[in-house]
Tab-separated table of C-alpha atoms and ligand atoms in Angstrom:
chain	number	residue	atom	x	y	z
A	1	MET	CA	3.794	1.037	30.014
A	2	ILE	CA	7.028	3.102	30.202
A	3	MET	CA	7.006	3.079	33.945
A	4	SER	CA	6.547	-0.582	34.226
A	5	SER	CA	9.525	-1.128	31.812
A	6	TYR	CA	11.669	0.889	34.129
A	7	ILE	CA	10.694	-1.108	37.130
A	8	LYS	CA	11.300	-4.410	35.254
A	9	LEU	CA	14.782	-3.093	34.272
A	10	PHE	CA	15.632	-2.196	37.697
A	11	PHE	CA	14.516	-5.521	39.044
A	12	VAL	CA	16.568	-7.482	36.440
A	13	LEU	CA	19.666	-5.297	37.176
A	14	ASN	CA	19.241	-6.029	40.914
A	15	ILE	CA	18.937	-9.787	40.572
A	16	PHE	CA	22.072	-9.886	38.453
A	17	LEU	CA	24.073	-7.748	40.860
A	18	THR	CA	23.029	-9.962	43.750
A	19	VAL	CA	23.764	-13.139	41.970
A	20	SER	CA	27.092	-12.012	40.688
A	21	LEU	CA	28.271	-10.840	44.190
A	22	ALA	CA	27.131	-14.151	45.692
A	23	ILE	CA	29.334	-16.166	43.292
A	24	GLU	CA	32.712	-16.907	44.830
A	25	PRO	CA	35.800	-16.200	42.840
A	26	ILE	CA	35.007	-12.521	42.920
A	27	THR	CA	36.874	-11.483	39.732
A	28	THR	CA	35.302	-13.980	37.307
A	29	GLY	CA	31.976	-13.740	39.091
A	30	LEU	CA	31.988	-10.045	38.741
A	31	ALA	CA	33.153	-10.203	35.109
A	32	VAL	CA	30.325	-12.612	34.192
A	33	GLY	CA	27.838	-10.563	36.270
A	34	VAL	CA	28.829	-7.339	34.572
A	35	GLY	CA	28.569	-9.015	31.214
A	36	VAL	CA	25.145	-10.438	31.896
A	37	THR	CA	23.931	-7.197	33.511
A	38	ALA	CA	25.033	-5.326	30.431
A	39	SER	CA	23.154	-7.460	28.017
A	40	ALA	CA	20.167	-7.394	30.370
A	41	LEU	CA	20.421	-3.727	30.363
A	42	LEU	CA	20.585	-3.659	26.613
A	43	ALA	CA	17.600	-5.931	26.217
A	44	GLY	CA	15.745	-3.822	28.795
A	45	PHE	CA	16.669	-0.681	26.895
A	46	ASN	CA	15.565	-2.178	23.572
A	47	HIS	CA	12.272	-3.186	25.160
A	48	PHE	CA	11.819	0.198	26.583
A	49	LYS	CA	12.749	1.863	23.295
A	50	CYS	CA	10.314	-0.142	21.277
A	51	ASN	CA	7.488	1.016	23.534
A	52	VAL	CA	8.236	4.581	22.514
A	53	VAL	CA	9.774	4.521	18.949
A	54	GLU	CA	8.633	2.255	16.141
A	55	CYS	CA	10.343	-1.188	15.968
A	56	CYS	CA	9.565	-4.141	13.803
A	57	ASP	CA	7.920	-6.066	16.667
A	58	ASN	CA	4.397	-6.923	17.713
A	59	ASN	CA	3.856	-3.588	19.253
A	60	TRP	CA	3.941	-2.056	15.727
A	61	PHE	CA	3.407	-4.746	13.267
A	62	ILE	CA	-0.111	-5.937	14.059
A	63	PRO	CA	-1.681	-7.659	10.938
A	64	ASN	CA	-5.403	-7.309	11.024
A	65	ILE	CA	-6.779	-9.307	8.058
A	66	THR	CA	-10.353	-8.898	9.186
A	67	GLY	CA	-9.843	-5.225	9.375
A	68	LEU	CA	-8.319	-5.175	5.825
A	69	ARG	CA	-11.306	-7.019	4.412
A	70	THR	CA	-13.817	-4.842	6.231
A	71	SER	CA	-12.111	-1.663	5.049
A	72	LEU	CA	-11.976	-2.824	1.465
A	73	GLN	CA	-15.587	-3.803	1.580
A	74	ASP	CA	-16.861	-0.628	3.234
A	75	LYS	CA	-14.644	2.043	1.678
A	76	LEU	CA	-13.661	0.826	-1.731
A	77	HIS	CA	-16.467	1.489	-4.164
A	78	GLY	CA	-17.174	-0.204	-7.483
A	79	GLN	CA	-14.147	-2.604	-7.495
A	80	HIS	CA	-15.554	-6.031	-7.045
A	81	LEU	CA	-12.446	-7.570	-8.508
A	82	VAL	CA	-10.108	-6.033	-5.991
A	83	VAL	CA	-11.698	-6.703	-2.608
A	84	ASP	CA	-11.502	-10.477	-2.511
A	85	THR	CA	-8.188	-10.815	-4.413
A	86	VAL	CA	-6.318	-8.476	-2.207
A	87	ALA	CA	-7.598	-9.749	0.992
A	88	LYS	CA	-6.903	-13.337	0.096
A	89	ALA	CA	-3.316	-12.630	-1.235
A	90	VAL	CA	-2.334	-10.611	1.822
A	91	LYS	CA	-3.861	-13.127	4.231
A	92	GLY	CA	-2.149	-15.994	2.586
A	93	HIS	CA	1.273	-14.230	2.709
A	94	ILE	CA	0.982	-13.096	6.286
A	95	ARG	CA	-0.372	-16.373	7.680
A	96	ASN	CA	2.332	-18.346	6.047
A	97	LYS	CA	5.294	-18.493	8.428
A	98	ASN	CA	7.491	-19.628	5.584
A	99	PRO	CA	6.461	-17.953	2.334
A	100	SER	CA	8.371	-19.086	-0.670
A	101	LYS	CA	8.808	-15.648	-1.976
A	102	ALA	CA	7.942	-12.041	-1.542
A	103	LEU	CA	4.335	-11.097	-2.304
A	104	VAL	CA	4.039	-8.993	-5.435
A	105	LEU	CA	0.807	-7.294	-6.207
A	106	SER	CA	0.389	-5.294	-9.405
A	107	PHE	CA	-2.464	-2.783	-9.513
A	108	HIS	CA	-3.741	-1.488	-12.843
A	109	GLY	CA	-6.227	1.092	-13.977
A	110	TRP	CA	-6.814	4.729	-14.472
A	111	THR	CA	-6.410	7.479	-11.865
A	112	GLY	CA	-8.853	7.777	-9.026
A	113	GLY	CA	-9.874	4.100	-9.130
A	114	GLY	CA	-8.459	3.448	-5.682
A	115	LYS	CA	-4.851	2.000	-6.307
A	116	ASN	CA	-3.243	4.331	-3.791
A	117	PHE	CA	-6.158	4.008	-1.407
A	118	VAL	CA	-5.846	0.162	-1.361
A	119	SER	CA	-2.012	0.320	-0.785
A	120	LYS	CA	-2.858	2.669	2.213
A	121	MET	CA	-5.390	0.193	3.537
A	122	ILE	CA	-2.944	-2.664	3.399
A	123	ALA	CA	-0.329	-0.620	5.167
A	124	GLU	CA	-2.806	0.479	7.832
A	125	ASN	CA	-3.995	-2.933	8.608
A	126	LEU	CA	-0.479	-4.370	8.962
A	127	PHE	CA	1.460	-1.488	10.581
A	128	VAL	CA	0.173	0.709	13.485
A	129	LYS	CA	1.515	3.714	11.725
A	130	GLY	CA	0.189	2.814	8.254
A	131	MET	CA	1.870	4.722	5.466
A	132	MET	CA	3.837	6.678	8.039
A	133	SER	CA	5.589	3.526	9.262
A	134	ARG	CA	9.320	3.320	8.993
A	135	HIS	CA	8.836	0.004	7.393
A	136	VAL	CA	6.473	1.202	4.573
A	137	HIS	CA	8.347	2.695	1.662
A	138	LEU	CA	6.673	4.619	-1.202
A	139	PHE	CA	8.696	5.287	-4.298
A	140	VAL	CA	7.278	7.675	-6.783
A	141	ALA	CA	8.745	7.290	-10.243
A	142	THR	CA	8.871	11.010	-11.168
A	143	LEU	CA	10.030	11.962	-7.743
A	144	HIS	CA	12.627	9.281	-6.846
A	145	PHE	CA	13.729	8.150	-10.258
A	146	PRO	CA	13.143	11.041	-12.696
A	147	HIS	CA	16.110	10.620	-15.109
A	148	LYS	CA	16.022	7.779	-17.532
A	149	ASP	CA	19.722	7.965	-18.116
A	150	ARG	CA	20.584	7.497	-14.493
A	151	VAL	CA	19.041	3.976	-14.265
A	152	GLU	CA	22.273	2.256	-13.279
A	153	THR	CA	22.741	4.590	-10.257
A	154	TYR	CA	19.104	4.149	-9.310
A	155	LYS	CA	19.545	0.404	-9.449
A	156	ASP	CA	22.452	0.485	-6.994
A	157	GLN	CA	20.502	2.837	-4.681
A	158	LEU	CA	17.341	0.778	-4.806
A	159	ARG	CA	19.234	-2.515	-3.973
A	160	GLU	CA	20.860	-0.752	-1.060
A	161	TRP	CA	17.554	0.535	0.224
A	162	ILE	CA	15.659	-2.693	-0.091
A	163	LYS	CA	18.534	-4.579	1.571
A	164	GLY	CA	18.840	-2.067	4.379
A	165	ASN	CA	15.226	-1.805	5.036
A	166	THR	CA	14.529	-5.544	4.927
A	167	SER	CA	17.445	-6.270	7.339
A	168	ASP	CA	15.629	-3.689	9.592
A	169	CYS	CA	12.270	-5.377	9.243
A	170	PRO	CA	11.543	-8.532	7.221
A	171	HIS	CA	7.879	-7.410	6.954
A	172	SER	CA	8.809	-4.261	4.999
A	173	ILE	CA	6.313	-3.068	2.381
A	174	PHE	CA	7.533	-1.383	-0.854
A	175	VAL	CA	5.106	0.633	-2.949
A	176	PHE	CA	6.132	1.736	-6.435
A	177	ASP	CA	3.841	4.468	-7.698
A	178	GLU	CA	3.702	5.553	-11.355
A	179	MET	CA	5.185	2.276	-12.559
A	180	ASP	CA	4.598	3.254	-16.184
A	181	LYS	CA	6.984	6.208	-15.701
A	182	LEU	CA	9.718	4.152	-14.044
A	183	PRO	CA	12.956	4.006	-16.136
A	184	GLU	CA	12.918	0.739	-18.121
A	185	GLY	CA	14.980	-1.917	-16.514
A	186	LEU	CA	15.047	-0.459	-13.116
A	187	LEU	CA	12.763	-3.060	-11.767
A	188	ASP	CA	15.104	-5.780	-12.899
A	189	ALA	CA	17.322	-4.716	-9.919
A	190	VAL	CA	14.630	-5.702	-7.638
A	191	LYS	CA	14.150	-9.206	-9.135
A	192	PRO	CA	16.559	-11.187	-6.884
A	193	TYR	CA	14.743	-9.902	-3.788
A	194	ILE	CA	11.313	-11.074	-5.097
A	195	ASP	CA	12.541	-14.488	-6.378
A	196	HIS	CA	12.428	-17.788	-4.500
A	197	TYR	CA	15.683	-17.415	-2.626
A	198	THR	CA	15.833	-18.474	0.999
A	199	GLU	CA	18.327	-15.644	1.698
A	200	ILE	CA	20.804	-13.387	-0.039
A	201	ASN	CA	23.843	-12.626	2.068
A	202	GLY	CA	22.091	-13.515	5.253
A	203	VAL	CA	18.959	-11.439	4.623
A	204	ASP	CA	15.619	-13.199	3.986
A	205	TYR	CA	13.408	-11.231	1.699
A	206	ARG	CA	10.459	-13.575	1.453
A	207	LYS	CA	8.143	-11.866	4.001
A	208	THR	CA	8.214	-8.569	2.190
A	209	ILE	CA	5.387	-7.195	0.138
A	210	PHE	CA	5.810	-5.266	-3.074
A	211	ILE	CA	2.907	-3.236	-4.504
A	212	LEU	CA	3.277	-1.898	-8.085
A	213	LEU	CA	0.840	0.823	-9.159
A	214	SER	CA	0.397	1.589	-12.833
A	215	ASN	CA	-1.909	3.108	-15.424
A	216	THR	CA	-0.612	0.432	-17.811
A	217	ALA	CA	-3.500	-1.428	-19.399
A	218	GLY	CA	-5.860	1.340	-18.014
A	219	ASN	CA	-7.270	2.023	-21.403
A	220	THR	CA	-7.998	-1.540	-22.269
A	221	ILE	CA	-9.548	-2.144	-18.899
A	222	THR	CA	-11.827	0.823	-19.477
A	223	GLN	CA	-12.735	-0.219	-22.955
A	224	ARG	CA	-13.643	-3.809	-21.825
A	225	THR	CA	-15.689	-2.351	-18.956
A	226	TYR	CA	-17.585	-0.135	-21.373
A	227	GLN	CA	-18.133	-2.958	-23.716
A	228	HIS	CA	-19.795	-4.968	-20.997
A	229	TRP	CA	-22.065	-2.060	-20.314
A	230	GLN	CA	-22.950	-1.689	-23.947
A	231	GLU	CA	-23.834	-5.280	-24.166
A	232	GLY	CA	-26.150	-4.833	-21.243
A	233	ARG	CA	-24.164	-7.103	-19.047
A	234	LYS	CA	-23.658	-6.426	-15.350
A	235	ARG	CA	-20.348	-4.874	-14.205
A	236	GLU	CA	-20.073	-7.532	-11.494
A	237	ASP	CA	-19.973	-10.252	-14.123
A	238	ILE	CA	-16.597	-8.996	-15.368
A	239	SER	CA	-14.177	-11.716	-14.394
A	240	LEU	CA	-10.656	-11.485	-13.138
A	241	LYS	CA	-9.580	-13.931	-15.821
A	242	GLU	CA	-10.558	-11.789	-18.794
A	243	MET	CA	-8.986	-8.660	-17.265
A	244	ASP	CA	-5.746	-10.616	-16.407
A	245	ASP	CA	-5.254	-11.439	-19.962
A	246	LEU	CA	-5.654	-7.810	-21.011
A	247	ILE	CA	-3.306	-6.582	-18.293
A	248	LEU	CA	-0.624	-9.154	-19.061
A	249	LYS	CA	-0.686	-8.183	-22.748
A	250	GLY	CA	-0.663	-4.432	-21.924
A	251	SER	CA	2.051	-4.778	-19.302
A	252	PHE	CA	4.298	-6.616	-21.737
A	253	ASN	CA	3.781	-4.274	-24.698
A	254	GLU	CA	3.134	-0.819	-23.284
A	255	LYS	CA	6.356	1.154	-22.622
A	256	GLY	CA	7.138	1.717	-18.950
A	257	GLY	CA	8.404	0.025	-15.897
A	258	LEU	CA	6.965	-3.392	-16.589
A	259	TRP	CA	7.880	-3.340	-20.275
A	260	HIS	CA	9.779	-6.524	-21.130
A	261	SER	CA	10.671	-6.743	-17.404
A	262	SER	CA	11.952	-10.000	-16.024
A	263	LEU	CA	9.317	-9.828	-13.333
A	264	ILE	CA	6.754	-10.665	-15.999
A	265	GLU	CA	8.979	-12.932	-17.930
A	266	LYS	CA	9.737	-15.042	-14.846
A	267	ASN	CA	6.207	-14.957	-13.565
A	268	LEU	CA	7.233	-13.248	-10.306
A	269	ILE	CA	4.120	-11.117	-10.060
A	270	ASP	CA	1.650	-13.035	-7.955
A	271	VAL	CA	-1.571	-11.134	-8.826
A	272	PHE	CA	-2.540	-8.608	-11.454
A	273	ILE	CA	-5.419	-6.583	-10.052
A	274	PRO	CA	-7.624	-4.513	-12.342
A	275	PHE	CA	-9.242	-1.243	-11.133
A	276	LEU	CA	-12.303	-0.462	-13.296
A	277	PRO	CA	-13.380	3.038	-14.256
A	278	LEU	CA	-15.767	4.383	-11.717
A	279	GLU	CA	-19.397	5.296	-12.497
A	280	ARG	CA	-21.173	8.331	-11.203
A	281	GLN	CA	-23.061	6.111	-8.635
A	282	HIS	CA	-19.654	4.954	-7.161
A	283	VAL	CA	-18.286	8.538	-7.114
A	284	LYS	CA	-21.403	9.492	-5.133
A	285	LEU	CA	-20.540	6.815	-2.516
A	286	CYS	CA	-17.048	8.399	-2.237
A	287	ILE	CA	-18.603	11.758	-1.788
A	288	ARG	CA	-20.790	10.414	1.000
A	289	ASP	CA	-17.772	8.931	2.717
A	290	ASP	CA	-15.859	12.132	2.402
A	291	LEU	CA	-18.728	14.377	3.831
A	292	ARG	CA	-19.189	12.030	6.711
A	293	ALA	CA	-15.507	11.887	7.465
A	294	LYS	CA	-15.478	15.666	7.582
A	295	GLY	CA	-18.480	15.801	9.878
A	296	HIS	CA	-20.961	17.319	7.383
A	297	THR	CA	-24.603	16.214	7.149
A	298	VAL	CA	-25.046	14.116	4.055
A	299	THR	CA	-27.920	15.235	1.858
A	300	GLU	CA	-28.693	13.940	-1.695
A	301	ASP	CA	-28.711	17.599	-2.749
A	302	VAL	CA	-25.038	18.217	-1.714
A	303	VAL	CA	-23.909	14.770	-3.037
A	304	THR	CA	-25.381	15.610	-6.462
A	305	LYS	CA	-23.846	19.052	-6.500
A	306	VAL	CA	-20.313	17.604	-5.806
A	307	ALA	CA	-20.897	14.804	-8.409
A	308	ASP	CA	-21.760	17.434	-10.907
A	309	GLU	CA	-18.451	19.234	-10.389
A	310	LEU	CA	-16.621	16.161	-11.870
A	311	GLN	CA	-16.166	15.324	-15.496
A	312	TYR	CA	-17.597	12.180	-17.139
A	313	PHE	CA	-16.962	10.171	-20.332
A	314	PRO	CA	-17.840	9.024	-22.910
A	315	ASP	CA	-19.275	12.347	-24.132
A	316	ARG	CA	-22.613	10.847	-25.060
A	317	GLU	CA	-23.379	8.580	-22.068
A	318	GLN	CA	-21.495	10.490	-19.295
A	319	LEU	CA	-20.812	7.185	-17.652
A	320	TYR	CA	-17.461	7.208	-16.021
A	321	SER	CA	-15.707	9.779	-13.927
A	322	LYS	CA	-12.544	11.033	-15.599
A	323	SER	CA	-10.747	11.410	-12.297
A	324	GLY	CA	-12.472	8.519	-10.454
A	325	CYS	CA	-12.861	9.461	-6.819
A	326	LYS	CA	-9.587	11.268	-6.847
A	327	ARG	CA	-10.815	14.908	-6.722
A	328	VAL	CA	-13.805	14.241	-4.553
A	329	SER	CA	-12.270	15.528	-1.367
A	330	GLN	CA	-11.287	18.840	-2.907
A	331	LYS	CA	-14.691	19.198	-4.612
A	332	VAL	CA	-16.453	18.558	-1.318
A	333	ASP	CA	-14.572	21.362	0.329
A	334	LEU	CA	-15.422	23.693	-2.462
A	335	ILE	CA	-19.144	23.008	-2.356
A	336	MET	CA	-19.264	22.970	1.442
A	337	GLU	CA	-17.574	26.346	1.331
A	338	GLU	CA	-20.247	27.673	-1.118
A	339	VAL	CA	-23.026	26.139	1.057
A	340	SER	CA	-21.732	27.811	4.207
A	341	GLN	CA	-21.418	31.142	2.488
A	342	THR	CA	-25.078	30.992	1.198
A	343	VAL	CA	-26.174	30.117	4.779
A	344	GLU	CA	-24.260	33.144	6.092
A	345	GLU	CA	-25.860	35.413	3.516
A	346	ILE	CA	-29.310	34.148	4.347
A	347	MET	CA	-28.560	34.665	8.084
A	348	ARG	CA	-27.443	38.256	7.610
B	401	NAG	C1	-9.230	-5.225	13.295
B	401	NAG	O1	-9.992	-4.356	12.464
B	401	NAG	C2	-11.439	-4.384	12.858
B	401	NAG	C3	-12.257	-3.634	11.901
B	401	NAG	O2	-11.596	-2.334	11.581
B	401	NAG	C4	-11.500	-3.861	14.298
B	401	NAG	O3	-12.868	-3.769	14.693
B	401	NAG	C5	-10.711	-4.648	15.221
B	401	NAG	O4	-10.734	-4.134	16.541
B	401	NAG	C6	-9.220	-4.790	14.709
B	401	NAG	N1	-8.538	-5.753	15.517
B	401	NAG	C7	-7.415	-5.449	16.185
B	401	NAG	C8	-6.766	-6.570	16.936
B	401	NAG	O5	-6.938	-4.396	16.156
B	402	NAG	C1	15.106	2.567	3.532
B	402	NAG	O1	14.578	3.154	2.382
B	402	NAG	C2	14.620	4.573	2.387
B	402	NAG	C3	13.814	5.028	1.166
B	402	NAG	O2	12.464	4.780	1.393
B	402	NAG	C4	16.016	5.071	2.394
B	402	NAG	O3	16.031	6.538	2.394
B	402	NAG	C5	16.687	4.507	3.571
B	402	NAG	O4	18.091	4.860	3.526
B	402	NAG	C6	16.652	3.017	3.581
B	402	NAG	N1	17.153	2.478	4.857
B	402	NAG	C7	18.200	1.664	4.944
B	402	NAG	C8	18.651	1.258	6.215
B	402	NAG	O5	18.738	1.367	3.845
């Protein structure tokens, strides 16, 4: 790839030199030739550069909607309301050559339900480098915007970042983690970039994706899911509609980043996506995935051992994992360490 770029570049250079020398009035001919050669050189260099370092071109931005759907179906457990909604929303936005506004997805639910995991899947199926891409930006409230009284400074900073990054790459993804800990009003700074403007000072923001992650409404989502269970109804019968209403109420009333935010008032959030609390059976699927990914043999015995390491609620029924699938990887390491020690002792 690199070698062929060099050859192409050399070839282009040669042609232009030959052409410019052949043109009669030597001075103007040479001037034009040099100009053209310089721009060809630059184009060649950019092409060469983008083979090596990440650019915003189709070497690095390769949307794979089928891949996204497959990943969601295979790796995200117990979230029937997420798979279809996310795949459809992202597909619609990417396929549309002329979207009317940025895509805004708002993920809600308790820790460990898969909010970060799904953000990662989206990034990985759009950009070759996934979360490590220069065009995927993760903002963590407590890390990037810790002081409530500095909200005005943060607003300026955020505007500059979004402007700079979107100028660099119109497909930029912005992920805001811990939305409920974001200083109130900060997100209003983002509103113009999300709204239906064709461009702002020459930059078009409509191809960007914003993903907002929050625990907001997590409690009500959990309660409603539990209620379904108590009434003997299937978890899969929980509808997006009933959860949407809960989330909307929660987002508007619970303090935090979305509280009274103009994003909600102006209906700028495209979809609210509920992440339900995970049952023990779902956690077990996460455990299996983790064991497999680490190259261990999956046995029911080990899976149960790991599942037993986690805590469940409500106290009486022990239905839902308190930390979802979040601490699974760490617990797998712990149990596998114990297992290998026991094996060593037996062998001795
Ligand atoms: C898209 O993802 C699927 C499933 O992960 C994979 O099999 C396929 O090769 C990918 N397509 C491209 C063009 O990378
Ligand atoms: C892009 O955003 C990052 C924060 O994720 C920031 O550090 C960087 O300066 C921004 N780039 C531009 C060109 O504004």
